[in-house]
Coordinates of C-alpha atoms and ligand atoms in Angstrom, one line a residue:
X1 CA 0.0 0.0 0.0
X2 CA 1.5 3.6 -1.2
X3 CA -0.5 5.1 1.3
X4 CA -2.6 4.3 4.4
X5 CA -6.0 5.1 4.3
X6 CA -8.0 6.5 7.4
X7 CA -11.1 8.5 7.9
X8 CA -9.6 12.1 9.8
X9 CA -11.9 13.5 12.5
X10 CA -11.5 17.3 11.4
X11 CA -15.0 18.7 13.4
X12 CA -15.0 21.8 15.3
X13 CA -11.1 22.0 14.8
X14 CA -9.0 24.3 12.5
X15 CA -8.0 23.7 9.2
X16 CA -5.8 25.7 6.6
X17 CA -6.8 26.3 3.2
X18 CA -4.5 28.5 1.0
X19 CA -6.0 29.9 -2.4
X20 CA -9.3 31.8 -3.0
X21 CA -10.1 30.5 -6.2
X22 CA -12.6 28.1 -7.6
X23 CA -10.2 25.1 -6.5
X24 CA -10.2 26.8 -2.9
X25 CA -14.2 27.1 -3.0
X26 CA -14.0 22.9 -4.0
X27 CA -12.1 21.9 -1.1
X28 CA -14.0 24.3 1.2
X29 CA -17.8 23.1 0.6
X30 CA -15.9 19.3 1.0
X31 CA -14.1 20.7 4.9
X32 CA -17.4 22.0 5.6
X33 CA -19.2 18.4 5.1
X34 CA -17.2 17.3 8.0
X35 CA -17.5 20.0 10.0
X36 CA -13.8 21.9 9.9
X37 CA -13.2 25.2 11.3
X38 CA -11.5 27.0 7.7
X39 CA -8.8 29.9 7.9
X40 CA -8.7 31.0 4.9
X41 CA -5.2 33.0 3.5
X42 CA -5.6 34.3 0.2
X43 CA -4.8 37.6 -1.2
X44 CA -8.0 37.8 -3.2
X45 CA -11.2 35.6 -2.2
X46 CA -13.8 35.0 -4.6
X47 CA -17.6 36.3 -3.4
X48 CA -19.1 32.8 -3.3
X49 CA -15.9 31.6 -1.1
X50 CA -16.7 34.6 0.8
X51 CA -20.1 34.0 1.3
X52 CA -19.3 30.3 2.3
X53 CA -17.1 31.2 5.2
X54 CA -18.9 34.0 7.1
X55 CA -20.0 32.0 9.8
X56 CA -17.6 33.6 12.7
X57 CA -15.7 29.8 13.6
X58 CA -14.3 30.3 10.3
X59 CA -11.3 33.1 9.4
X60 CA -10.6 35.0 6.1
X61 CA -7.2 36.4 6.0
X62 CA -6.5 38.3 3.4
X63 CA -2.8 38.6 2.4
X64 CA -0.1 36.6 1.2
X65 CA 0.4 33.5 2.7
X66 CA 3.2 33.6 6.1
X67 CA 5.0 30.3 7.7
X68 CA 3.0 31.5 10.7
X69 CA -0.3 30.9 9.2
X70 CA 0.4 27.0 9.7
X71 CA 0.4 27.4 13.3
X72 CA -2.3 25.5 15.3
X73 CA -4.1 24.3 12.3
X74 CA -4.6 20.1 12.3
X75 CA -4.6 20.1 8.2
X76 CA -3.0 21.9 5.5
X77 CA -4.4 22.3 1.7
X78 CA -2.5 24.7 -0.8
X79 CA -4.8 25.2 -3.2
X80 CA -2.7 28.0 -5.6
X81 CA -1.3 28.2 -8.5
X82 CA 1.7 29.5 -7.7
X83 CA 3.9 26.3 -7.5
X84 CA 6.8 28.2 -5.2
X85 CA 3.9 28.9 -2.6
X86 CA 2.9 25.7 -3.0
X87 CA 6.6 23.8 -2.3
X88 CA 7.3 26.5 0.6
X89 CA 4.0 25.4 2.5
X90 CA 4.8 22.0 1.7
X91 CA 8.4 22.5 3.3
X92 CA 7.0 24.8 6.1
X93 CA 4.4 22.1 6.6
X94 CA 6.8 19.1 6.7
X95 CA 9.2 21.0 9.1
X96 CA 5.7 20.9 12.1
X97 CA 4.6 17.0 10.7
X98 CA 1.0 18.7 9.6
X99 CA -0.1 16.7 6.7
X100 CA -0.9 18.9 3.6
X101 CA -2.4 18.3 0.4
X102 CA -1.0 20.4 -2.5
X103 CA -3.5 20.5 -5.4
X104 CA -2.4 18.6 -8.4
X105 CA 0.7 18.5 -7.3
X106 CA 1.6 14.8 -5.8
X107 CA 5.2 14.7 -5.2
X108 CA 4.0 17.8 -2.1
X109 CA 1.6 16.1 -0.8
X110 CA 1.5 13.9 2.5
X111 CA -1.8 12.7 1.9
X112 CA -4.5 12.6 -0.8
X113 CA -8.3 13.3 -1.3
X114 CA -9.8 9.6 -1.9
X115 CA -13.1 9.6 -4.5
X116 CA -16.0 9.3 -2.1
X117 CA -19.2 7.9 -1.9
X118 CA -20.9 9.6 0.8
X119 CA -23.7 7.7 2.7
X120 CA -22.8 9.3 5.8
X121 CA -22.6 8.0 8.9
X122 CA -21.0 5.3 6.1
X123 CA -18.0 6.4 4.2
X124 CA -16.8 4.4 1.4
X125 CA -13.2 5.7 -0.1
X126 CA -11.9 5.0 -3.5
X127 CA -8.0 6.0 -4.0
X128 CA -5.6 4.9 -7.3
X129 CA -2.8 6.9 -5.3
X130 CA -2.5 9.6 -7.7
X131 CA -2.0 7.0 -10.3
X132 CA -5.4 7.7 -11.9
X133 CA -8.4 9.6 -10.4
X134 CA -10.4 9.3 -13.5
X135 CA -10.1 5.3 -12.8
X136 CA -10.8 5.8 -9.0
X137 CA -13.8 8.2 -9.8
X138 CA -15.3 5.7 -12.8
X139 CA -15.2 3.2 -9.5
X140 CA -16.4 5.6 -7.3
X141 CA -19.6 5.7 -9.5
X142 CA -20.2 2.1 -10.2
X143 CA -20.3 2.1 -6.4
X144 CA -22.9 4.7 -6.2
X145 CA -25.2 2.7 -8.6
X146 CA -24.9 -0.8 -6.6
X147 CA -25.3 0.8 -3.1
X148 CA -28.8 1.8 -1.8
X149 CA -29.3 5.5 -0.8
X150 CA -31.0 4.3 2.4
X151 CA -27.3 2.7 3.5
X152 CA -26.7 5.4 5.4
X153 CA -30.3 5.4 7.5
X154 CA -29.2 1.9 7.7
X155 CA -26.3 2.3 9.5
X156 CA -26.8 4.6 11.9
X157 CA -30.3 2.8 12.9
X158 CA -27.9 -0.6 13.2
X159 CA -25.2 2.2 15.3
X160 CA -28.5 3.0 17.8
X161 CA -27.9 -0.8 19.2
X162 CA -24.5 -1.2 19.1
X163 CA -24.0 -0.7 22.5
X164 CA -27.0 -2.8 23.6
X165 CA -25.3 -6.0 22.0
X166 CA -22.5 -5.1 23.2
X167 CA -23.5 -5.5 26.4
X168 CA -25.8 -8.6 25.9
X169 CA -23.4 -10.8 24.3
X170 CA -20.2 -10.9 25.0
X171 CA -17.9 -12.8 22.7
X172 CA -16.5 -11.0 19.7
X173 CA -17.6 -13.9 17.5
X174 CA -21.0 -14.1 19.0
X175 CA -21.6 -10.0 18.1
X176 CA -20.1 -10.4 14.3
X177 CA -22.6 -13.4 13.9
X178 CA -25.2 -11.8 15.4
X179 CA -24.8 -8.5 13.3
X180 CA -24.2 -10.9 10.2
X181 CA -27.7 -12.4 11.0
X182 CA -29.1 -9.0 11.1
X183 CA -28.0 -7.6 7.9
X184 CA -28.0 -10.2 5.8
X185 CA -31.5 -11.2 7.2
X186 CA -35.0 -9.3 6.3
X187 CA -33.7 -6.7 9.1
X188 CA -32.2 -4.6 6.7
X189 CA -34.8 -5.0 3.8
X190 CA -37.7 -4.2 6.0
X191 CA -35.8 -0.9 7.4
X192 CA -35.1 -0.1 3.6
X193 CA -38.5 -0.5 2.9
X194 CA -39.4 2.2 5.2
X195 CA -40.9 -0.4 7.6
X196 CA -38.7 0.8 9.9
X197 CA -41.1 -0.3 13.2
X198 CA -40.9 -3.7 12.2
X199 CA -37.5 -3.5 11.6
X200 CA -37.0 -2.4 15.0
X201 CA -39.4 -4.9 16.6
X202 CA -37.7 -7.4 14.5
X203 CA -34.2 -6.8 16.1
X204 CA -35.5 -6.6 19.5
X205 CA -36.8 -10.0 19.7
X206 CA -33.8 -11.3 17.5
X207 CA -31.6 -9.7 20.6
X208 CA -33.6 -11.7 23.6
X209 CA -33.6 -15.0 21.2
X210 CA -30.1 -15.0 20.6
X211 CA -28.5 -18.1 21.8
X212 CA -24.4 -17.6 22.1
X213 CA -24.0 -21.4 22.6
X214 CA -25.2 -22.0 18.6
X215 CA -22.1 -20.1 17.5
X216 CA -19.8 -22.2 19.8
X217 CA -19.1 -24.5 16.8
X218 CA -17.3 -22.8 13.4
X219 CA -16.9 -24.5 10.3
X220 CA -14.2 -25.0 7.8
X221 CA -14.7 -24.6 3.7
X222 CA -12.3 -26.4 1.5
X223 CA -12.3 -24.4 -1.4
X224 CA -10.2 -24.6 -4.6
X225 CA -8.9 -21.0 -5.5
X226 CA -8.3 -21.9 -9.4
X227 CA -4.7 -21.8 -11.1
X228 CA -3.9 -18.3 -10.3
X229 CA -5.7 -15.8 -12.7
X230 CA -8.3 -14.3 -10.2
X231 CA -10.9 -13.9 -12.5
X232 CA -11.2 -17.8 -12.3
X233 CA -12.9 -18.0 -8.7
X234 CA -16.3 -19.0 -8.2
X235 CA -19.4 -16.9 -7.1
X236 CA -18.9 -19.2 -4.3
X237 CA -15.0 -19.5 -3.4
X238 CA -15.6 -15.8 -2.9
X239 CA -18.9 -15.7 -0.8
X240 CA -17.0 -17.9 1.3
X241 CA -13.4 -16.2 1.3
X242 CA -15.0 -13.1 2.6
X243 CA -17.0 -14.7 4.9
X244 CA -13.8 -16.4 6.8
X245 CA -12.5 -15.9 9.8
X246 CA -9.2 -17.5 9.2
X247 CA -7.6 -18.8 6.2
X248 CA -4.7 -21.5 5.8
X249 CA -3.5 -21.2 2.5
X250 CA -0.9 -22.8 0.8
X251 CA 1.9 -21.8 -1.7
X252 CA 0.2 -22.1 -5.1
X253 CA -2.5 -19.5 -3.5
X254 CA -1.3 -16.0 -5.2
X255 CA -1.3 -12.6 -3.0
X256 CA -3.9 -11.3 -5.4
X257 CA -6.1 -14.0 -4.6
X258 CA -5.6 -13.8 -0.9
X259 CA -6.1 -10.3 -1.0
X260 CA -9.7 -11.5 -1.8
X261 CA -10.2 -12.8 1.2
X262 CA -11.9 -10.5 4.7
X263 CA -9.1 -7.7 5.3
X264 CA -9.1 -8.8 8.8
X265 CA -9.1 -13.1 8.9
X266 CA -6.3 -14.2 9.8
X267 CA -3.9 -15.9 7.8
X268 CA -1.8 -19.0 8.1
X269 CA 0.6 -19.9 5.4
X270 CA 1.1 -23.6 5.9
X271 CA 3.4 -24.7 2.9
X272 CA 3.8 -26.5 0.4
X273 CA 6.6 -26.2 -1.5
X274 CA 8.3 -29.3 -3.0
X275 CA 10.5 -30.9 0.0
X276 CA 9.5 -27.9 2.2
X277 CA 6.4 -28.4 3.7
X278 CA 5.9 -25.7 5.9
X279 CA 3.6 -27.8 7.8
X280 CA 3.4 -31.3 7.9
X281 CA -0.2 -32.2 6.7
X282 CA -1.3 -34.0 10.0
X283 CA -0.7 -30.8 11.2
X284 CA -2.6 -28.5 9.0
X285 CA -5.5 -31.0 9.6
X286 CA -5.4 -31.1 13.4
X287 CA -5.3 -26.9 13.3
X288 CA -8.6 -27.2 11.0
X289 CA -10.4 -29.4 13.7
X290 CA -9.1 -26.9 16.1
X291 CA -9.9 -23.7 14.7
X292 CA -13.3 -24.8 14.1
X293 CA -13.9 -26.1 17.3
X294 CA -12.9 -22.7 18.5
X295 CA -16.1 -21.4 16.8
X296 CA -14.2 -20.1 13.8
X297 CA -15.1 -20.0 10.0
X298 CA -12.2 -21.3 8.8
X299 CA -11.2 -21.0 5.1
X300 CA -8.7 -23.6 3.9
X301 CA -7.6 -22.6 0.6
X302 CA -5.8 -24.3 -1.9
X303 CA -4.5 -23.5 -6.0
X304 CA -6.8 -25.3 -8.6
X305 CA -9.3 -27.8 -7.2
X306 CA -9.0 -29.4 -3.6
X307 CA -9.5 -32.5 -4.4
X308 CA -7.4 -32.7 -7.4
X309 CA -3.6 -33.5 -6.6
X310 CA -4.7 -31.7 -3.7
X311 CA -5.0 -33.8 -0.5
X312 CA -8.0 -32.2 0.4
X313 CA -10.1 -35.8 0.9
X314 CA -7.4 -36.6 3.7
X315 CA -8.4 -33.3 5.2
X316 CA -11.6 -33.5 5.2
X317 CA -11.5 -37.1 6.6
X318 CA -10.4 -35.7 9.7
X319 CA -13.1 -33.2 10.0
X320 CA -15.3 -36.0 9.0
X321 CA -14.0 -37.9 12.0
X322 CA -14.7 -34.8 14.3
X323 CA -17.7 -34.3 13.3
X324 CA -17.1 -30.8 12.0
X325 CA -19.1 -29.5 9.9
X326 CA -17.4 -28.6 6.1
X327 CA -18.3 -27.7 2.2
X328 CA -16.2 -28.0 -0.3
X329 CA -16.1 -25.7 -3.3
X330 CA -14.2 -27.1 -6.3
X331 CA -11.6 -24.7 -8.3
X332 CA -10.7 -24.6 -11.6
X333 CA -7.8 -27.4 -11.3
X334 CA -4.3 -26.8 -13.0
X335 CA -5.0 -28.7 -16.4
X336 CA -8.3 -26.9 -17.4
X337 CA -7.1 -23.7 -16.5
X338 CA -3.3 -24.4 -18.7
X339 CA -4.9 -26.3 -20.9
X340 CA -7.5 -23.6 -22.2
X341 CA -5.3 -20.6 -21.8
X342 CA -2.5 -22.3 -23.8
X343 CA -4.9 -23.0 -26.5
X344 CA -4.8 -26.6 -26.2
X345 CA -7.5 -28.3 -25.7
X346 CA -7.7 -31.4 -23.6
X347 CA -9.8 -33.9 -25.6
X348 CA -10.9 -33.1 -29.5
X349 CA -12.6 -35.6 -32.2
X350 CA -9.9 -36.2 -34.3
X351 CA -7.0 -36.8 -31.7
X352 CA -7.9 -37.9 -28.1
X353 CA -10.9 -39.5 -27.2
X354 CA -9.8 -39.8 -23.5
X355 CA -7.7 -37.4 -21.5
X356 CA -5.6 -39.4 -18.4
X357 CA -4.3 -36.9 -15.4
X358 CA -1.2 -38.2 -13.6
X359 CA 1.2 -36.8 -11.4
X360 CA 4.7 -37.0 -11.6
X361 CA 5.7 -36.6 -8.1
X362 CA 9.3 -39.1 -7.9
X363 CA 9.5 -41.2 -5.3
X364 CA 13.1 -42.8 -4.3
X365 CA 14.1 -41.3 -7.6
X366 CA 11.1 -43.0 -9.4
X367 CA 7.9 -42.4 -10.5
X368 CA 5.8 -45.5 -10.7
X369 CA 3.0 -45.1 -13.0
X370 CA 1.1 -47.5 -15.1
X371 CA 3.6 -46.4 -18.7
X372 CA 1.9 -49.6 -20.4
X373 CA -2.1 -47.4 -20.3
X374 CA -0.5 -44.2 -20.8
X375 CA 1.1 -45.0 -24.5
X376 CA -2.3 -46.1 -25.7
X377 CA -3.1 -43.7 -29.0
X378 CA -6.0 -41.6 -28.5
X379 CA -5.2 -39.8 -25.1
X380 CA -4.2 -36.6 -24.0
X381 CA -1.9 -37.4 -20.7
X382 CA -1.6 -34.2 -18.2
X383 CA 0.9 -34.8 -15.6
X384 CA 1.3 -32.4 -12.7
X385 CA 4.5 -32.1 -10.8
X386 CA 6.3 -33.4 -13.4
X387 CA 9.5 -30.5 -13.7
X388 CA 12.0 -32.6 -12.2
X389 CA 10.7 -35.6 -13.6
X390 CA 10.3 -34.8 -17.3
X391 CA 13.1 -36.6 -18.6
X392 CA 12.3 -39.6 -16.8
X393 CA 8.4 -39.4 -18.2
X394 CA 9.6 -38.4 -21.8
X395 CA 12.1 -41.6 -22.1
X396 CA 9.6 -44.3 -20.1
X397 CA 6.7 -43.1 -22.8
X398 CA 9.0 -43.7 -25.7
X399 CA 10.6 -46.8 -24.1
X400 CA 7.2 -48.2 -23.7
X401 CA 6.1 -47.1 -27.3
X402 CA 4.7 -43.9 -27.5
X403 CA 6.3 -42.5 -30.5
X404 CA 9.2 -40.1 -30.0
X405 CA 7.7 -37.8 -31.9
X406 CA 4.5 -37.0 -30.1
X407 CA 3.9 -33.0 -29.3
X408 CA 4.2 -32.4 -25.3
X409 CA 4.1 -28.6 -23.9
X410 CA 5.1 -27.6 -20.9
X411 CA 3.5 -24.8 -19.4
X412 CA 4.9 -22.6 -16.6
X413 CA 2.7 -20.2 -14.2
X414 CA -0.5 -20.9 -16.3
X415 CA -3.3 -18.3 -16.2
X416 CA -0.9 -16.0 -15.1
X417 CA 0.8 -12.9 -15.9
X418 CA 4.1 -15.2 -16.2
X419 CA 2.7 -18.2 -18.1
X420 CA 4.7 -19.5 -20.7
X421 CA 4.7 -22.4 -22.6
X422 CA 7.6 -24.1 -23.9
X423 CA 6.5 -26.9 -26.6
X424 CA 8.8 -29.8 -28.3
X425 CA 8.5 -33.7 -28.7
X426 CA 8.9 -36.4 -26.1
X427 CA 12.4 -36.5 -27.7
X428 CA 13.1 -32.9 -27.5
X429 CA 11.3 -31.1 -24.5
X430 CA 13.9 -32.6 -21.8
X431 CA 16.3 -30.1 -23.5
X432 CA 14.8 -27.3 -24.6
X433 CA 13.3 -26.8 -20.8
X434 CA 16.9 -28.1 -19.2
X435 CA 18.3 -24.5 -21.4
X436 CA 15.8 -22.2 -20.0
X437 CA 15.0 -21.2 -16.7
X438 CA 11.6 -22.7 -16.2
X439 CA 9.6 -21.7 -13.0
X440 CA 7.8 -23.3 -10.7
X441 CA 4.5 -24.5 -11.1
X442 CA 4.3 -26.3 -14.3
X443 CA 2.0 -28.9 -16.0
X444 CA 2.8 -30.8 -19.1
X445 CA 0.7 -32.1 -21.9
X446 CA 1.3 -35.1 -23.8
X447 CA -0.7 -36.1 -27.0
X448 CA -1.4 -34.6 -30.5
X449 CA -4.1 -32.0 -29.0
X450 CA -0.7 -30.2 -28.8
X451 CA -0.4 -29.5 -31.9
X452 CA -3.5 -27.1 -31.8
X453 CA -1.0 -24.8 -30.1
X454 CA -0.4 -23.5 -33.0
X455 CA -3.9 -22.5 -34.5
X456 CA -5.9 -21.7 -31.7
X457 CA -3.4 -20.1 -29.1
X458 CA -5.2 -16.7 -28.1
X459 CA -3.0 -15.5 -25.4
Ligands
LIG1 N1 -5.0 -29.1 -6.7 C1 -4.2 -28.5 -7.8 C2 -2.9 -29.3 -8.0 C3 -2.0 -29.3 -6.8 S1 -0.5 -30.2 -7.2 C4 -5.0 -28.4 -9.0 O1 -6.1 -28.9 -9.1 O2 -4.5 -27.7 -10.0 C5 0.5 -29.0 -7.7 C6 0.8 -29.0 -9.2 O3 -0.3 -28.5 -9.9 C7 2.0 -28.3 -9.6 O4 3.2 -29.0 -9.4 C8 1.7 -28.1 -11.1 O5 1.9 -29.3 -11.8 C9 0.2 -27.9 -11.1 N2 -0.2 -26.5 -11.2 C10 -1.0 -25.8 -10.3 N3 -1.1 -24.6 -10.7 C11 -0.5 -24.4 -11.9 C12 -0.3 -23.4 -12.8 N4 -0.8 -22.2 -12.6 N5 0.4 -23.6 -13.9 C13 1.0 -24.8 -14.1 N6 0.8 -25.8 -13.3 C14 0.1 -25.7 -12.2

């Protein structure tokens, strides 16, 4: 984050604001919506500025700005034209730590003006960081359109009996469940409806009837976050991620992905990385059964689907056992995902009737899998953690009578910004990947589907 964002309570106290123009007259009508006390140093004020800031809290001074006139102020804006004015109050203003905005001028300022949508008491904030505000305000205005104008009735009718549940129940979890149940419920649809006695009613007998105890017991999802693009989550996987109270994740699970999840869950990175498990998996199973007998929602994520190559039927075995209760949401695994953004596709009418998905994982320096099924004609084979194996695969296939010839790719980071895709035959892939620095995750593809590469590529 470039910068960190934070509602600023400026009410009743004083705030500087240099300039009298029509930029000036802008950021003065937006102080006033929060209630700032304006001094005002400009040599000439415009009459509607003027008019603005008669009310005797605020202070016109009309002059050239001084390094005095930062004194005792909580906020700084320059909003002039004259860009030496504008560094010197940005240097006077560094020199006594007030934060200051210079208008159009980033490289001064120690804080910016997010786009708003204003629901007030509720505040939602859009920033790009100065990297955009036409981007952040196009956001800012989808926004509007998908949040009700009664949100901000809403909230401060949900505010009047905060401190009631507070005081009625007293666990943490307990109050975010209970709220949860209240806003997601008809609650909030009767208030918006302007039924706002029933809506009252309605929370009042939800308040006596709620029974702690039933929250006691969390629950875990197993969900498969895809093979990395984002975009490739379900409706579901999401619902669920922001619903989480923790989240274990493991290594294929991308930052932008886990940036999806609730800003505040906690999260647990528990491995795995080839020969580096970061938690051995009785571990990460026993923590799940834990968790949730804490009471938590707990989100165990994993890349492509959880019950592919995944281990996630061991895990749930245990909750199974412990009578926890789970869901499982499947991802979009590593071979659909490659397999369509490479332009390759898995089974077609005129070269594989059958696709076969294998993994390549060695063992003792071997990988033991059935070579004698896997040469049959007719099949695409996709084989996942086959890297370090390649050469191995490549030389049993043609050993047991695949011919040498047949296309395989390779594909590295698919779905993401950094796939590649290197592509050669079981004869000359072991090469061409052992000369370039291939990354970590890859998937290969075996069969004449490969060939399609060519045509119907469309990354
Ligand atoms: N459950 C996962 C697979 C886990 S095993 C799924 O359904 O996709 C880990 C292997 O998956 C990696 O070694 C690699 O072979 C493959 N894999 C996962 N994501 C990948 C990606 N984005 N690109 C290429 N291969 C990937």
């Amino acid at each position: 984050m470039d910068y960190l964002p934070l509602f600023y309570k400026v009410e009743g106290r004083q705030v500087l604001l240099v300039g009298g123009g029509q930029i000036a007259l802008r950021k003065a009508k937006f102080l006033l919506r929060a209630g700032a006390n304006i001094k005002l140093v400009a040599i000439e004020v415009c009459t509607e500025l003027e008019k603005l800031l008669s009310a005797s809290e605020h202070k016109i001074i009309s002059r050239p700005y001084e390094s005095d006139d930062i004194n005792s102020v909580i906020l700084i804006i320059a909003a002039t034209n004259d860009l030496k004015l504008n560094q010197q109050i940005a240097e006077n203003a560094a020199n006594k730590n007030i934060p200051v905005n210079v208008v159009d001028q980033p490289a001064l300022c120690t804080y910016i003006f997010p786009s708003i949508v204003d629901r007030s008491p509720l505040l939602i904030a859009v920033s790009s960081g100065g990297n955009s505000p036409v981007l952040a305000r196009l956001l800012r205005s989808r926004l509007e359109t998908i949040i009700p104008s009664g949100y901000g009735a809403l909230t401060s009718f949900l505010g009047g009996y905060r401190a009631r549940v507070k005081i009625k129940i007293d666990s943490f979890t307990g109050r975010m469940r209970f709220w949860e149940r209240v806003i997601n419920g008809p609650v909030a649809e009767l208030f918006l409806a302007g039924k706002t006695t029933q809506a009252d009613a309605m929370v009042e007998s939800m308040l006596v009837e709620f029974d702690a105890e039933e929250f006691s017991q969390g629950e875990v999802y197993l969900v498969g976050a895809g093979p990395g693009d984002p975009d490739l989550l379900t409706f579901k996987a999401l619902r669920l991620m922001q619903q989480a109270d923790v989240v274990l994740f493991d290594r294929l699970v991308s930052q932008e992905i886990l940036n999806m999840t609730r800003q505040d869950a906690d999260k647990i990175h528990v491995g795995k990385q080839r020969q580096n498990h970061a938690m051995p998996q009785e571990e990460i199973s026993s923590l799940l059964v834990k968790l949730a007998n804490s009471g938590k929602r707990v989100l165990r994520l994993k890349g492509g689907d959880p019950f592919i190559f995944g281990r996630g039927g061991e895990e749930i075995e245990e909750l199974a056992l412990s009578k926890i209760p789970f869901q499982v949401v499947p991802g979009i695994t590593a071979a659909s995902g490659c397999s369509s953004y490479a332009g390759i596709p898995l089974t077609h009418r005129d070269y594989a009737q059958s696709v076969t998905f294998v993994t390549g994982h060695m063992k003792n320096n071997q990988c033991d899998l059935d070579w004698g099924n896997l040469v049959q004609e007719g099949q695409t084979v996709v084989i996942y953690m086959g890297l370090i194996s390649l050469p191995f695969i490549c030389e049993q296939l043609i050993k047991h009578g695949r011919a040498s010839k047949t296309p395989i790719a390779l594909i590295q980071q698919g779905t993401t910004p950094n796939q590649k895709i290197y592509i050669g035959t079981l004869r000359t892939l072991p090469e061409i990947i052992k000369a370039n620095n291939v990354q970590a995750p890859t998937l290969i593809i075996v069969g004449e589907v490969v060939d399609l590469h060519d045509k119907l590529a469309w990354q």
